[in-house]
Structures are given as structure tokens and as C-alpha cells.
Amino acid sequence: MTTDFSRARTAPCGAFPALAALLAGGLLVGCGGADSPAEIAAQACDAQVRTQSGGNPYQLDLAALAASATDAGDGLQLLTAPVVVNAGLATESPQTLECTVRIADGAAPEVTHLRFIW
């Protein structure tokens, strides 16, 4: 028995580069946009504030918090930004958040200090 391959469907040659580009683009999407150490520290601070707020509403500008990051030595980042505790409630209280985060290679960020300054 023989098989006639003359009728087999093949993709035009131009399809392979396009397919390769689509696959490569899909892989790059997963690689791009890595957060900076300051953004990672700000997210860690936000998570700690969320935990300490006990579900009460608050407002915190993560971009401002990340922009404030300074090197505090020993792998620590010091971040400060305005925060509104109990946002939208009668007990709303504007304060300043001070947060220190340790960022070590390969480890999750660790909030070592969190303070609300009235």
C-alpha cells in the first residue's frame, strides 16, 4: 500500500515565521513587567496594613509609597506615605505610614516595622 502525499495540506512558508513570532510573544508576556524592589516592599507594607486594619477601610497610594523607598541599610527599605485609616467613616483619620521591609534574594519580603504616625 502506498500513500499519496501530493494531496496533503501544508502551511505556506510565510506562516511559520508568524507562528514563531506569536509563540515568542506569548512567552515574553510572562517575563515582562517585573516589580522593582520598591514596589515589592510597598505591596508587603500594604498587605500588613490590610491585616492590621481588621477589615476596616483605608486608603494608601502604593505608587507614592514605592516612590518614597530609601535604602535603610542591611537589606532594609524604609517607605513612608500618607494613609487614611477608617476611610469614609466618621472616625476617618489621616496619618502617615512608616514601614520598613527586608528584601532578601529568594525570600519573601518581610515587614520588620510598621508605624502609623498621627
mmCIF file of C-alpha atoms in Angstrom:
data_model
loop_
_atom_site.group_PDB
_atom_site.id
_atom_site.type_symbol
_atom_site.label_atom_id
_atom_site.label_comp_id
_atom_site.label_asym_id
_atom_site.label_seq_id
_atom_site.Cartn_x
_atom_site.Cartn_y
_atom_site.Cartn_z
ATOM 1 C CA MET A 1 0.000 0.000 0.000
ATOM 2 C CA THR A 2 1.313 3.459 -0.872
ATOM 3 C CA THR A 3 0.254 6.856 0.394
ATOM 4 C CA ASP A 4 -0.227 9.782 -1.950
ATOM 5 C CA PHE A 5 1.284 12.834 -0.206
ATOM 6 C CA SER A 6 0.625 15.131 -3.161
ATOM 7 C CA ARG A 7 -2.771 15.997 -1.697
ATOM 8 C CA ALA A 8 -1.521 16.650 1.852
ATOM 9 C CA ARG A 9 -2.167 20.163 3.141
ATOM 10 C CA THR A 10 0.840 22.216 4.054
ATOM 11 C CA ALA A 11 1.063 25.646 5.548
ATOM 12 C CA PRO A 12 2.539 28.337 3.355
ATOM 13 C CA CYS A 13 6.142 29.196 4.184
ATOM 14 C CA GLY A 14 5.107 32.620 5.499
ATOM 15 C CA ALA A 15 3.012 31.022 8.238
ATOM 16 C CA PHE A 16 5.971 29.603 10.156
ATOM 17 C CA PRO A 17 7.664 32.922 10.995
ATOM 18 C CA ALA A 18 4.300 34.348 12.035
ATOM 19 C CA LEU A 19 3.613 31.336 14.237
ATOM 20 C CA ALA A 20 7.081 31.568 15.769
ATOM 21 C CA ALA A 21 6.550 35.275 16.487
ATOM 22 C CA LEU A 22 3.221 34.575 18.199
ATOM 23 C CA LEU A 23 4.725 31.866 20.363
ATOM 24 C CA ALA A 24 7.714 34.018 21.316
ATOM 25 C CA GLY A 25 5.435 36.957 22.102
ATOM 26 C CA GLY A 26 3.360 34.779 24.389
ATOM 27 C CA LEU A 27 6.469 33.693 26.258
ATOM 28 C CA LEU A 28 7.689 37.266 26.659
ATOM 29 C CA VAL A 29 4.417 38.411 28.206
ATOM 30 C CA GLY A 30 5.107 36.190 31.187
ATOM 31 C CA CYS A 31 8.625 37.604 31.558
ATOM 32 C CA GLY A 32 7.912 41.329 31.331
ATOM 33 C CA GLY A 33 6.835 43.805 33.931
ATOM 34 C CA ALA A 34 8.744 42.542 36.947
ATOM 35 C CA ASP A 35 8.148 44.696 40.011
ATOM 36 C CA SER A 36 11.015 46.771 41.379
ATOM 37 C CA PRO A 37 12.254 46.183 44.943
ATOM 38 C CA ALA A 38 10.447 49.377 45.996
ATOM 39 C CA GLU A 39 7.161 48.132 44.505
ATOM 40 C CA ILE A 40 7.585 44.753 46.179
ATOM 41 C CA ALA A 41 8.236 46.491 49.507
ATOM 42 C CA ALA A 42 5.170 48.729 49.046
ATOM 43 C CA GLN A 43 2.988 45.686 48.358
ATOM 44 C CA ALA A 44 4.312 43.998 51.505
ATOM 45 C CA CYS A 45 3.501 47.123 53.548
ATOM 46 C CA ASP A 46 0.003 47.258 52.059
ATOM 47 C CA ALA A 47 -0.597 43.607 52.959
ATOM 48 C CA GLN A 48 0.500 44.292 56.548
ATOM 49 C CA VAL A 49 -1.761 47.366 56.799
ATOM 50 C CA ARG A 50 -4.661 45.288 55.447
ATOM 51 C CA THR A 51 -4.025 42.673 58.142
ATOM 52 C CA GLN A 52 -3.755 45.223 60.948
ATOM 53 C CA SER A 53 -6.808 47.193 59.802
ATOM 54 C CA GLY A 54 -9.001 44.236 60.696
ATOM 55 C CA GLY A 55 -11.163 44.758 57.632
ATOM 56 C CA ASN A 56 -11.679 48.478 58.233
ATOM 57 C CA PRO A 57 -11.400 50.635 55.108
ATOM 58 C CA TYR A 58 -8.191 52.529 54.444
ATOM 59 C CA GLN A 59 -6.621 54.465 51.594
ATOM 60 C CA LEU A 60 -2.967 54.080 50.697
ATOM 61 C CA ASP A 61 -1.297 55.216 47.481
ATOM 62 C CA LEU A 62 1.036 52.335 46.592
ATOM 63 C CA ALA A 63 2.819 54.367 43.907
ATOM 64 C CA ALA A 64 3.618 57.132 46.421
ATOM 65 C CA LEU A 65 4.698 54.548 48.974
ATOM 66 C CA ALA A 66 7.018 52.840 46.466
ATOM 67 C CA ALA A 67 8.409 56.206 45.308
ATOM 68 C CA SER A 68 9.370 57.049 48.894
ATOM 69 C CA ALA A 69 11.557 53.950 49.314
ATOM 70 C CA THR A 70 15.039 54.610 50.641
ATOM 71 C CA ASP A 71 17.827 52.203 51.496
ATOM 72 C CA ALA A 72 17.952 51.805 55.276
ATOM 73 C CA GLY A 73 20.981 49.502 55.186
ATOM 74 C CA ASP A 74 21.227 45.795 55.995
ATOM 75 C CA GLY A 75 18.872 44.921 53.110
ATOM 76 C CA LEU A 76 16.088 47.093 54.520
ATOM 77 C CA GLN A 77 13.873 49.531 52.629
ATOM 78 C CA LEU A 78 12.194 52.408 54.503
ATOM 79 C CA LEU A 79 8.922 53.637 52.988
ATOM 80 C CA THR A 80 6.610 56.450 54.107
ATOM 81 C CA ALA A 81 3.356 57.780 52.673
ATOM 82 C CA PRO A 82 0.052 59.280 53.746
ATOM 83 C CA VAL A 83 -2.589 56.758 54.791
ATOM 84 C CA VAL A 84 -6.229 57.332 55.691
ATOM 85 C CA VAL A 85 -7.429 54.929 58.359
ATOM 86 C CA ASN A 86 -11.185 54.218 58.523
ATOM 87 C CA ALA A 87 -11.583 55.943 55.163
ATOM 88 C CA GLY A 88 -15.114 57.215 54.586
ATOM 89 C CA LEU A 89 -16.239 56.631 58.169
ATOM 90 C CA ALA A 90 -16.995 59.155 60.914
ATOM 91 C CA THR A 91 -13.761 58.030 62.581
ATOM 92 C CA GLU A 92 -11.656 58.681 59.458
ATOM 93 C CA SER A 93 -8.100 59.533 60.450
ATOM 94 C CA PRO A 94 -5.386 60.818 58.102
ATOM 95 C CA GLN A 95 -1.979 59.604 59.241
ATOM 96 C CA THR A 96 1.483 58.872 57.913
ATOM 97 C CA LEU A 97 2.550 55.287 57.410
ATOM 98 C CA GLU A 98 6.144 54.337 58.107
ATOM 99 C CA CYS A 99 7.105 50.852 57.008
ATOM 100 C CA THR A 100 10.420 49.007 56.954
ATOM 101 C CA VAL A 101 10.786 45.930 54.777
ATOM 102 C CA ARG A 102 13.624 43.438 54.438
ATOM 103 C CA ILE A 103 14.082 42.148 50.904
ATOM 104 C CA ALA A 104 16.495 39.235 50.552
ATOM 105 C CA ASP A 105 17.254 37.343 47.361
ATOM 106 C CA GLY A 106 14.996 34.339 47.010
ATOM 107 C CA ALA A 107 12.956 35.137 50.119
ATOM 108 C CA ALA A 108 9.553 36.711 50.547
ATOM 109 C CA PRO A 109 9.639 40.359 51.659
ATOM 110 C CA GLU A 110 9.440 40.723 55.437
ATOM 111 C CA VAL A 111 7.847 43.748 57.111
ATOM 112 C CA THR A 112 10.059 44.387 60.126
ATOM 113 C CA HIS A 113 8.442 47.611 61.330
ATOM 114 C CA LEU A 114 5.068 49.279 60.737
ATOM 115 C CA ARG A 115 4.071 52.527 62.400
ATOM 116 C CA PHE A 116 1.126 54.881 61.997
ATOM 117 C CA ILE A 117 2.111 58.461 62.830
ATOM 118 C CA TRP A 118 -0.719 60.829 63.790
#
